[in-house]
Coordinates of C-alpha atoms and ligand atoms in Angstrom, one line a residue:
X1 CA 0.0 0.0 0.0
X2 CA 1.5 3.6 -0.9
X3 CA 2.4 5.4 2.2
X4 CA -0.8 8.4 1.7
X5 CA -3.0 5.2 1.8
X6 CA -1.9 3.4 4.7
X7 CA -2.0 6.7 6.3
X8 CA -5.4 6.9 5.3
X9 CA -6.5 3.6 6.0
X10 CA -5.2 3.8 9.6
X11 CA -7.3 6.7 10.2
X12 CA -10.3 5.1 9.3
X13 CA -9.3 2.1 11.5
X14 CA -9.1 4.3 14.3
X15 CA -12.3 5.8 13.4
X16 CA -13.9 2.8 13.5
X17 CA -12.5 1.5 16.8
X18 CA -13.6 4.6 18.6
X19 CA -17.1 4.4 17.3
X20 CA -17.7 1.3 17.3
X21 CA -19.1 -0.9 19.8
X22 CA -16.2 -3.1 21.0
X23 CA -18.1 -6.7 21.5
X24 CA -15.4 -8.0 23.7
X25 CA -15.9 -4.6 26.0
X26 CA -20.0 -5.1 26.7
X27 CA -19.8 -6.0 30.2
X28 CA -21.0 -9.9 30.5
X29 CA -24.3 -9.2 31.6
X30 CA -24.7 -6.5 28.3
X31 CA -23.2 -9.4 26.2
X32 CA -26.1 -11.1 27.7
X33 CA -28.9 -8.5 26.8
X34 CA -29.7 -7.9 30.8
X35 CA -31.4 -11.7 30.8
X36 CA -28.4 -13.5 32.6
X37 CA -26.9 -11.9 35.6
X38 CA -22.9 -12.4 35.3
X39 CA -21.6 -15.3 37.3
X40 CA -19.0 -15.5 39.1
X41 CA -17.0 -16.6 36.1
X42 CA -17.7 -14.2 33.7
X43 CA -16.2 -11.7 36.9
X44 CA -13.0 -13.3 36.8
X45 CA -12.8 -13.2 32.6
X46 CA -13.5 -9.9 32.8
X47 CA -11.6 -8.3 35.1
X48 CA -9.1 -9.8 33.4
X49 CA -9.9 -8.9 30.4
X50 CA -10.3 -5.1 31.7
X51 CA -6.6 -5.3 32.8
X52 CA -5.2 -6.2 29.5
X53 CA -7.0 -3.6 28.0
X54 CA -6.2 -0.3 30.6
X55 CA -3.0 0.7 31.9
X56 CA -4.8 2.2 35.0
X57 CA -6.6 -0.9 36.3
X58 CA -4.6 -3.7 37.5
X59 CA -6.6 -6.9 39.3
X60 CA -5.5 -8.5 42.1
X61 CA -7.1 -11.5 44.7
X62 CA -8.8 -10.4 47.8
X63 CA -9.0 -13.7 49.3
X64 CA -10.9 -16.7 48.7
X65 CA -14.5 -17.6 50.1
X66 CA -15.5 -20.5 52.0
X67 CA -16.2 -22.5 49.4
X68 CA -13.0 -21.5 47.8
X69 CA -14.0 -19.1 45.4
X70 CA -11.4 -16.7 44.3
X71 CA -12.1 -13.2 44.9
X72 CA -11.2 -10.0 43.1
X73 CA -10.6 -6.2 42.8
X74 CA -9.5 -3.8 41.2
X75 CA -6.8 -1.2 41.8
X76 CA -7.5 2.2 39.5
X77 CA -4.6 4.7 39.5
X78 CA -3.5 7.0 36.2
X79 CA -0.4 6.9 38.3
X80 CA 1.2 4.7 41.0
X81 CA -1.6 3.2 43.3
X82 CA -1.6 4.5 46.5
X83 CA 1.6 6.6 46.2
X84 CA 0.4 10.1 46.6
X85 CA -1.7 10.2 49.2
X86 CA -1.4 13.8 49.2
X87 CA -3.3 14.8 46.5
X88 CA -5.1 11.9 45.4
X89 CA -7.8 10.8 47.7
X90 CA -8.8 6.8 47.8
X91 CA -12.3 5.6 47.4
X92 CA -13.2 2.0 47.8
X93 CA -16.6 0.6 46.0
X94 CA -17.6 -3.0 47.5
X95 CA -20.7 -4.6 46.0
X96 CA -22.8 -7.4 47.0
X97 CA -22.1 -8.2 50.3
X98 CA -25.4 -9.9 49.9
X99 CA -25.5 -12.6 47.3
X100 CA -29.2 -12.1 46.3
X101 CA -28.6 -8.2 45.7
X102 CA -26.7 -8.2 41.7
X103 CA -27.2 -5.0 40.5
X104 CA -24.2 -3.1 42.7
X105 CA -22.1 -6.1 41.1
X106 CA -22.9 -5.4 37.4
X107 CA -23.1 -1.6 37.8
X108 CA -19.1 -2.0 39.3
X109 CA -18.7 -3.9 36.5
X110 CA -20.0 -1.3 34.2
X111 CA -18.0 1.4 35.9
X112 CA -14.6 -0.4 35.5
X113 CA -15.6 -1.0 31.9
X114 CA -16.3 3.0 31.7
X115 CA -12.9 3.6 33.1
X116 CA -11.2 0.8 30.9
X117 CA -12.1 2.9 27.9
X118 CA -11.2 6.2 29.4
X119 CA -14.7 7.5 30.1
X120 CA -13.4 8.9 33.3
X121 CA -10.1 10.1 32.7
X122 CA -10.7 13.2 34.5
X123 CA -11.9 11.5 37.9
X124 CA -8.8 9.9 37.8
X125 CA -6.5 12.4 38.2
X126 CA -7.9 12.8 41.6
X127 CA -8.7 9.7 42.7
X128 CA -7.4 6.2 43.3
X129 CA -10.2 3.8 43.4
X130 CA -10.3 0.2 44.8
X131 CA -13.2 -1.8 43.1
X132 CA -14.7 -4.8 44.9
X133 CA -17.6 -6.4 42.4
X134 CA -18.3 -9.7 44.5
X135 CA -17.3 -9.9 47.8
X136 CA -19.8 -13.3 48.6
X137 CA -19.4 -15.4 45.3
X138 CA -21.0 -18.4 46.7
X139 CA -23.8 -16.5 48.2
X140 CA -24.4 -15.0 44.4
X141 CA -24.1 -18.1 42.7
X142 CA -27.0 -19.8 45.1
X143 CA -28.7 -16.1 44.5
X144 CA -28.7 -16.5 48.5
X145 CA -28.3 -13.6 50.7
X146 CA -25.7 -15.1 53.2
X147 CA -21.9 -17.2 52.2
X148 CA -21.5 -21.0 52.2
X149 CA -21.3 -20.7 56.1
X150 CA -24.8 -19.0 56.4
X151 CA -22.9 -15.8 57.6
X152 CA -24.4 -12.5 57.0
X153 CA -21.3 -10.5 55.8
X154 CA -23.2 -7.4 56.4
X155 CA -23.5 -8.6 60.3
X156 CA -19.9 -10.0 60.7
X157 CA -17.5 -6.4 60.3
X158 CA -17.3 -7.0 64.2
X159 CA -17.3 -10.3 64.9
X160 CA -15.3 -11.2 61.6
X161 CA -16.1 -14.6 61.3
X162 CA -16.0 -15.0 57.9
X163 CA -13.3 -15.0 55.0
X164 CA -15.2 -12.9 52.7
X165 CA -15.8 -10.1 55.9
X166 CA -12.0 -10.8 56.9
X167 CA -10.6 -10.3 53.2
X168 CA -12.2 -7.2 52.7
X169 CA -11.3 -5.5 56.1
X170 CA -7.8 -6.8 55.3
X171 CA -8.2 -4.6 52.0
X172 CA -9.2 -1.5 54.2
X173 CA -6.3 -1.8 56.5
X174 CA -3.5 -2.6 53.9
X175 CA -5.1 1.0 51.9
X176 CA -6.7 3.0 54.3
X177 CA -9.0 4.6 51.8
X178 CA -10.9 7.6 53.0
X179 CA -13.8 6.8 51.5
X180 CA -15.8 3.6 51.3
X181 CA -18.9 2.6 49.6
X182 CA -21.1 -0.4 50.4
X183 CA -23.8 -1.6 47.7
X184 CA -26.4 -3.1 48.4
X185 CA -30.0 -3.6 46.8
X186 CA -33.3 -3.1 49.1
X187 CA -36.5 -5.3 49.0
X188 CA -39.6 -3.3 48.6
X189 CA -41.4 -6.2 48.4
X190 CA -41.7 -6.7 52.2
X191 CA -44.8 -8.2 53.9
X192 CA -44.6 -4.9 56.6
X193 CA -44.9 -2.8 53.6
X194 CA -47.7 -4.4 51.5
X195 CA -49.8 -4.8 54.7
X196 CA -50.5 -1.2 54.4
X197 CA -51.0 -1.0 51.0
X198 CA -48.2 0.2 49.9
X199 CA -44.5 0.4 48.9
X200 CA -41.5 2.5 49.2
X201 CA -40.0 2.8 45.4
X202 CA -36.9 5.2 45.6
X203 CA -34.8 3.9 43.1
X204 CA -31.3 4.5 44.7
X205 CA -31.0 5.5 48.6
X206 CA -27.6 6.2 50.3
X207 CA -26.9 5.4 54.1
X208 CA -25.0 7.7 56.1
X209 CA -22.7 7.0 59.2
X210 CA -25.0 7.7 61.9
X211 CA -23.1 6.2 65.0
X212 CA -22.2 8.8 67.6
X213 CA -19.0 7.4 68.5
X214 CA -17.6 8.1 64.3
X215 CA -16.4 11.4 63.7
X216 CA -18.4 14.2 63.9
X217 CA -17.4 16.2 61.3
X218 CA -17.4 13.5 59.2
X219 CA -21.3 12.9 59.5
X220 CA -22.2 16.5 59.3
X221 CA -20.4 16.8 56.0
X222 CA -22.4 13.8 54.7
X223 CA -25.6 15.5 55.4
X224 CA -25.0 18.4 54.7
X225 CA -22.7 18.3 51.8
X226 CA -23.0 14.8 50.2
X227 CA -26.7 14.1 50.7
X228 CA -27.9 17.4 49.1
X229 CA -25.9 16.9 46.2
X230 CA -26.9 13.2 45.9
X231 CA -30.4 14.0 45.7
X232 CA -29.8 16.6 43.4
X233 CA -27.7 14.8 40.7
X234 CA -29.4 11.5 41.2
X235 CA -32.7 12.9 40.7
X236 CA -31.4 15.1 37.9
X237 CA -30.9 12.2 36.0
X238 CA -34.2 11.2 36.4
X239 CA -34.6 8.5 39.4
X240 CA -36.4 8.6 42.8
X241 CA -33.5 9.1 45.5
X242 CA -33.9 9.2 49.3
X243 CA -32.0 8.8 52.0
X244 CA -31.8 5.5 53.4
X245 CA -34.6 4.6 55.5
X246 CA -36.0 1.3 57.2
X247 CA -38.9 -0.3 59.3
X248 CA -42.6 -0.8 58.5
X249 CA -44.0 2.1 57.8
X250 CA -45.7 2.7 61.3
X251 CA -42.2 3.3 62.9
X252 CA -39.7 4.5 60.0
X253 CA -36.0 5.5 60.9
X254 CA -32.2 5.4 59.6
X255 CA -31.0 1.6 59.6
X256 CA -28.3 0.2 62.3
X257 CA -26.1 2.1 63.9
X258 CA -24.0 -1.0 64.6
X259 CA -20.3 -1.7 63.4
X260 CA -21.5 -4.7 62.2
X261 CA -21.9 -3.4 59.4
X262 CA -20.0 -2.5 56.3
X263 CA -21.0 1.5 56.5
X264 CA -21.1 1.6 60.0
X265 CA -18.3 -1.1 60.9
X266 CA -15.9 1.6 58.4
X267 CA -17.2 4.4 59.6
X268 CA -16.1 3.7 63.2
X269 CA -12.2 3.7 61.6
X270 CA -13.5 7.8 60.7
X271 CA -13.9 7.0 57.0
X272 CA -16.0 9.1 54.8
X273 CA -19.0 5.9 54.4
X274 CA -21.9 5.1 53.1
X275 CA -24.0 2.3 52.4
X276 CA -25.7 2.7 48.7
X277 CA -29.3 0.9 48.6
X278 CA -30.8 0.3 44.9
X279 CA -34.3 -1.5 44.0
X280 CA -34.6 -4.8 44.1
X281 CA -36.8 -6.6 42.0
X282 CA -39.6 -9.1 42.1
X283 CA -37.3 -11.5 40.5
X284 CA -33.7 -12.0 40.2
X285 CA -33.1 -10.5 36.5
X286 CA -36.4 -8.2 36.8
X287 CA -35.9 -4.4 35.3
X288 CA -32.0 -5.5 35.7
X289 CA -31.0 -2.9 33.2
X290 CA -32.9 -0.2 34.7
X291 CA -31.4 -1.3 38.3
X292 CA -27.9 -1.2 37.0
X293 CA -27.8 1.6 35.6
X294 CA -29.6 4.1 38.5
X295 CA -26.6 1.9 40.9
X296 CA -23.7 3.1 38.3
X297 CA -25.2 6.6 38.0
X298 CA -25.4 7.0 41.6
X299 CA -22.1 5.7 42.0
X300 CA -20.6 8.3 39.4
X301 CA -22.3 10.8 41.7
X302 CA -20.2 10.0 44.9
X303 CA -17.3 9.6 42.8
X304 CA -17.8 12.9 40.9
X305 CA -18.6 14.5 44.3
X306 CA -15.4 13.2 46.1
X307 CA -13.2 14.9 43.0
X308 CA -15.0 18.1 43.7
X309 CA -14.5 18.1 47.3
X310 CA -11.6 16.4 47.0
X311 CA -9.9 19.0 49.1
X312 CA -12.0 18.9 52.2
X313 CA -12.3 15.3 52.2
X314 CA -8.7 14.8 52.5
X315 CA -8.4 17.2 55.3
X316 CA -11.4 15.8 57.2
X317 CA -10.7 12.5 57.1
X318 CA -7.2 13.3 58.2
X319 CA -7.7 15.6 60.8
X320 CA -10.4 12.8 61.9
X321 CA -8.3 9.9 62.1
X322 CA -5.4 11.9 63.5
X323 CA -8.0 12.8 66.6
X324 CA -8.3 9.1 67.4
X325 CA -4.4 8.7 67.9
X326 CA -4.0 12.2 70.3
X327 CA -7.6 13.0 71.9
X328 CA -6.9 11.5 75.7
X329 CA -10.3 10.4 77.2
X330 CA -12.6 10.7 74.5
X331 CA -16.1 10.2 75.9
X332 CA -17.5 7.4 74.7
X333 CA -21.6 6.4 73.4
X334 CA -22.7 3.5 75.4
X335 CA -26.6 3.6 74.1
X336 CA -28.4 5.7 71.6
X337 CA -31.8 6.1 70.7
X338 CA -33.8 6.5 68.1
X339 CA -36.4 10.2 68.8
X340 CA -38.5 11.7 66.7
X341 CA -38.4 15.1 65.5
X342 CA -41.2 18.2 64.4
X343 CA -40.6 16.8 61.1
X344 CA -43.3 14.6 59.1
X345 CA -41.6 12.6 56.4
X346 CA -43.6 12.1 53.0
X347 CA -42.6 9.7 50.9
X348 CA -43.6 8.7 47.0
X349 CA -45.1 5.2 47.4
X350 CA -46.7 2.7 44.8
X351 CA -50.3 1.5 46.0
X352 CA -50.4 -2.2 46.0
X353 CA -53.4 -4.4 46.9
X354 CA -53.7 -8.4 47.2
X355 CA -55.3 -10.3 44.5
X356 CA -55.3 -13.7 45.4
X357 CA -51.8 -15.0 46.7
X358 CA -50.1 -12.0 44.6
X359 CA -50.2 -8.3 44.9
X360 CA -51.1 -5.9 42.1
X361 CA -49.1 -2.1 41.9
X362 CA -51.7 1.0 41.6
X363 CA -50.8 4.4 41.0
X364 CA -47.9 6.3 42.5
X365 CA -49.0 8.5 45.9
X366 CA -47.6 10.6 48.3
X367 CA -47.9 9.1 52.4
X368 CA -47.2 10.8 55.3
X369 CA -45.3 9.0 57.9
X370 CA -46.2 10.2 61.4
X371 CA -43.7 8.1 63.0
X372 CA -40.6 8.9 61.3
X373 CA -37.5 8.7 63.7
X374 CA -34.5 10.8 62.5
X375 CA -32.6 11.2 65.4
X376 CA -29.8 9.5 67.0
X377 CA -30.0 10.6 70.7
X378 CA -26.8 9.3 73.1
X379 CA -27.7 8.0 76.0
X380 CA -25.4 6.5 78.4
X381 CA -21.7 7.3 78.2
X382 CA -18.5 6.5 79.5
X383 CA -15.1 7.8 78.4
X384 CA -12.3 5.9 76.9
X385 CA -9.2 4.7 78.7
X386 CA -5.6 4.9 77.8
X387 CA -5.6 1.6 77.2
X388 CA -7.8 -1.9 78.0
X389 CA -6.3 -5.4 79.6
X390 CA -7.4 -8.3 78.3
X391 CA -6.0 -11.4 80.2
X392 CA -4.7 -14.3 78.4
X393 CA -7.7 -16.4 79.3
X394 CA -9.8 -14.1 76.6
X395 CA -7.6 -15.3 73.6
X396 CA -10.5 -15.1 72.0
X397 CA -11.0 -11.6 71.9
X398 CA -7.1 -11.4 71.3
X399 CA -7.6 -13.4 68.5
X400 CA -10.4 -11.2 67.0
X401 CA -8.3 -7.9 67.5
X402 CA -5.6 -9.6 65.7
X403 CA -7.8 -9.9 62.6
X404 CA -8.7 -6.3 63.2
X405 CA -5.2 -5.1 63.0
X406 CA -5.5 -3.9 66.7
X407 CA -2.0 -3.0 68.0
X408 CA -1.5 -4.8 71.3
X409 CA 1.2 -5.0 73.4
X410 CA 2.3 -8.5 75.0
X411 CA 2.7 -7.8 79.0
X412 CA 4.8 -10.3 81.4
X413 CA 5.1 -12.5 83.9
X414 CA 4.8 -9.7 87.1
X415 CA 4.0 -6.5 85.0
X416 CA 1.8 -4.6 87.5
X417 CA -0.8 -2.7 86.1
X418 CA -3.1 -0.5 88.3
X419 CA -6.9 -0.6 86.3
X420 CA -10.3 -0.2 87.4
X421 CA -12.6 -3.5 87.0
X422 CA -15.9 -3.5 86.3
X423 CA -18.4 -5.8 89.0
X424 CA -21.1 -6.7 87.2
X425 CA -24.5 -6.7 89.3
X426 CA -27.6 -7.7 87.2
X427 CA -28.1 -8.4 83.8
X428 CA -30.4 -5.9 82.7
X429 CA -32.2 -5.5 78.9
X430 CA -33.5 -2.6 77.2
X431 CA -34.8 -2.0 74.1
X432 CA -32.8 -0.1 71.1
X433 CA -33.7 -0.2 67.3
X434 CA -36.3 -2.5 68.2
X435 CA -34.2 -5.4 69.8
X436 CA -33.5 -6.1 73.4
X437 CA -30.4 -5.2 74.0
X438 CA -28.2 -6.6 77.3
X439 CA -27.2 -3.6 79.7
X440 CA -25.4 -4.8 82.8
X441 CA -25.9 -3.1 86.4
X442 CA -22.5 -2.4 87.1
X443 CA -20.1 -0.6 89.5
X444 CA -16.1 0.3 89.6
X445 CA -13.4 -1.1 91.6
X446 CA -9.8 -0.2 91.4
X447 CA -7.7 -2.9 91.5
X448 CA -3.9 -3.6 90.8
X449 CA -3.5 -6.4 88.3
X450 CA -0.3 -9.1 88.3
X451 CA 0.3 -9.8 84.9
X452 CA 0.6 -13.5 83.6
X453 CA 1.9 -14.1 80.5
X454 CA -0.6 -14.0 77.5
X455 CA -1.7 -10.7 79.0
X456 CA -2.2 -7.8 76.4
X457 CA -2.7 -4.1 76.6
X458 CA -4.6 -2.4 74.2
X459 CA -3.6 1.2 73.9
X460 CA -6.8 2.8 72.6
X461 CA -4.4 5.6 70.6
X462 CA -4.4 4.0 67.6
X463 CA -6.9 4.4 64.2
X464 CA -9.1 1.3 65.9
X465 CA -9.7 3.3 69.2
X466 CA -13.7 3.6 69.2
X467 CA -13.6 0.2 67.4
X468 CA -12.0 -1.4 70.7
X469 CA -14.2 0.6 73.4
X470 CA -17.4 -0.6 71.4
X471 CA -16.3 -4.2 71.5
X472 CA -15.2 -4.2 74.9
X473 CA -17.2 -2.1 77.6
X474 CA -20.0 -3.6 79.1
X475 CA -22.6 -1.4 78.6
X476 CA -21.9 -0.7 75.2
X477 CA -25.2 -1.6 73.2
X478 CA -22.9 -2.8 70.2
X479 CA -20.1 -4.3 72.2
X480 CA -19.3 -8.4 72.2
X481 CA -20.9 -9.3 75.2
X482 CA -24.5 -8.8 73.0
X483 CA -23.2 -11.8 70.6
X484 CA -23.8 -15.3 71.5
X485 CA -20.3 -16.4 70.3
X486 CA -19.0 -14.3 73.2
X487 CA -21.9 -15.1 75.8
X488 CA -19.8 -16.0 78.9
X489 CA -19.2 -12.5 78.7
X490 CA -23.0 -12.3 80.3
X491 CA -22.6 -12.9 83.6
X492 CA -22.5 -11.4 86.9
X493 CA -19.2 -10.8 89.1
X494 CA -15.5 -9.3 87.4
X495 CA -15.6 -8.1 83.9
X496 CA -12.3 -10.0 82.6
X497 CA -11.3 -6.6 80.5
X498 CA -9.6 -3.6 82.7
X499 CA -9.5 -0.3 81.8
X500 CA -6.3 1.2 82.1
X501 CA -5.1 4.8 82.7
X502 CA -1.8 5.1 82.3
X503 CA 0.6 8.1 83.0
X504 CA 2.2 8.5 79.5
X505 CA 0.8 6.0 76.8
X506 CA 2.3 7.7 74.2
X507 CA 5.1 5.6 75.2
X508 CA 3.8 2.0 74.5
X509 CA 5.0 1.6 71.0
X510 CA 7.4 4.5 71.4
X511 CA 6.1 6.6 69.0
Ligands
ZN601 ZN1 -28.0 -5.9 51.4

């Protein structure tokens, strides 16, 4: 070919290949025309696939799941991952937590496809981005909510006792991103809901932090900043948005404030997060196109928001987590409430009434909800020590704090530590969120405490401080002694854990 042609015939290549759809870069469930949902599989193809293809997405393996699925993410950087945290902030997207919830999944999917192909150059100058499509494969494959174990991933950010949970926090702590999202789909189909005729049918709702004991800063700047400009680009483009509200409708309020969670168990570490919350459908691959895309949209929206306030999240975030290393006796939230303000809440809803065993949709109307419960009230509070004692004899909570990344420091034979114990009375319950919830009658004693060896100390200046002091006091409404898998913790007598004030604790790890 003369040289003018070839020139000419490479332009027109190029021509082609930008305008044309590329068939091997339709995500799997597009290849699929929205019928099949992409299986776990198809994930691993394509990730790989979007590696080959884009310099600024490399794949690597978060861990495996029970039943030895492998699985991935994605590191996104136009530069090196993770090297300037100065001016780039990190955001970490993790879908599907819940294996019967696809769309956050294929909507990830569709996002690293968008980045693959340079739709989002421009975000990318600002931000790194760790993208998590699956964390519970064999959840998804059964289309089951829980993993192989019959684990609630959602519930186990505390407890950690599952791989999926364990890999993921693993991911937090090797990063540190300052921003996490976790996506999730919500049933409107719920019996509470069609009881009184009708359903809630926001297409996308986001889920602040809303635990007293995260950052303050940090949760004001979500509602004031982030959810304003969520509702406004989200329902720019055309979908329902709210934020993220629970219950039947005759008592409606903001869902768990408990670290079991992704958004919560996150937020506790001071991390700008949220919990996303799309529309589930009636059946698995119902209005799946329509789902994906209002998850991907809203997704762009945080993403898009945390390049424009890129500045002030950095600095929040910092200053945030820097507080939890330096503030001495930091009061603590034992129990909060739920209380109602002036405010009515009205709500778009979609009339439904039964016909037979089924229930038919009606027309679109406006309900107010009397008992709506915004508020997050504290109740009791303590403060934080300098550090906590955990004798050797509670390995098990060692062991836990070990898969948290707690630092603890190994005491010895003899080390004498002066603490205060706690006695426990009576076992007490209250209700909170609308479970009984165990509060102990307690009172103090100071004590000095021999060490033996297998002793710890926890010293709570570190990133994980409000994360210990929920796990470990008594009276803390979120702490271990509520689980079953820690229930000798319920009993009456000595506390095993002592709080310990010491007179420089700067100096434990000599920093
Ligand atoms: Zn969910």
């Amino acid at each position: 070919m003369p040289r003018m042609s070839q020139f000419i015939y490479l332009i027109i290549c190029l021509v082609f290949v930008s305008c044309a759809p590329d068939p091997g870069l339709d995500t799997p469930l597009e290849d699929k025309n929205f019928n099949q949902l992409t299986s776990h599989e198809s994930i691993i193809e394509f990730v790989q696939i979007l590696d080959r293809r884009s310099n600024f997405i490399t794949v690597d393996t978060l861990g495996l799941s029970v039943e030895g699925r492998v699985i991935p993410y994605m590191k996104i950087s136009s530069g090196e991952f993770g090297e300037d945290r100065l001016e780039k902030l990190m955001v970490m997207l993790f879908a599907q937590q819940h294996g019967n919830e696809p769309s956050g999944k294929e909507a990830v999917l569709a996002l690293a496809r968008d980045i693959a192909i340079g739709k989002h150059d421009e975000l990318l100058g600002h931000l790194d981005i760790l993208l998590v499509p699956q964390v519970n494969p064999d959840g998804a494959e059964r289309h089951e909510r829980r993993n192989a174990d019959d684990v609630d991933l959602n519930r186990s950010h505390l407890l950690l006792n599952a791989p999926e949970t364990i890999a993921l926090r693993n991911l937090f702590h090797r990063w540190e991103p300052y921003v996490t999202v976790d996506i999730h789909e919500y049933q409107p189909w719920t019996r509470s809901w069609l009881e009184e005729g009708y359903i809630k049918l926001f297409d996308e709702q986001y889920g602040l932090v809303t635990n007293l004991n995260t950052n303050e800063t940090i949760r004001l700047f979500s509602e004031k900043e982030f959810l304003p400009y969520a509702e406004r680009e989200i329902t720019g483009a055309g979908y329902t948005f709210h934020n993220y509200i629970v219950g039947p409708p005759d008592r409606i309020r903001y869902s768990t404030t408990s670290i079991n969670d992704g958004r919560q168990g996150f937020g506790i570490l001071n991390t700008f997060s949220l919990i996303l919350e799309g529309k589930n459908a009636r059946t698995p691959t119902g209005d799946i196109q329509q789902r994906t895309e209002a998850q991907q949209h809203a997704l762009e929206t945080l993403l898009t928001f945390c390049k424009e306030k890129k500045g002030d999240i950095l600095s929040i975030v910092r200053s945030a987590r820097r507080d939890l290393i330096t503030t001495t006796q930091a009061e603590f939230v034992l129990t909060m409430s739920r209380e109602k303000d002036s405010s009515i809440l009205t709500i778009p809803a979609l009339e439904v009434s039964p016909v037979n065993d089924e229930y038919e949709t009606g027309d679109t109307i406006m309900v107010d909800i009397e008992n709506y419960f915004p508020l997050v009230v504290k109740q009791e509070v303590t403060t934080v020590p300098d550090a906590y004692l955990i004798p050797g004899s509670e390995y098990r909570i060692i062991e836990l704090f070990e898969k948290h990344n707690v630092l603890m420091k190994p005491l010895e034979e003899g080390d004498v530590q002066r603490g205060e114990y706690y006695i426990i009375n009576e076992l007490t319950t209250i209700e909170l969120e609308e479970t009984e919830i165990i509060f102990p009658e307690l009172r103090t004693e100071t004590a000095v405490h021999m060490a033996h060896e297998g002793d710890v100390l926890v010293p709570t200046d570190q990133l994980q401080r409000m994360l210990i002091a929920t796990a470990l006091e008594p009276q803390s409404m979120h702490g271990l002694l509520q689980y079953d898998e820690f229930r000798h913790l319920q009993q009456t007598g000595r506390y095993p854990i002592v709080r310990v004030d010491l007179p420089d604790v700067a100096t434990i790890f000599d920093r």
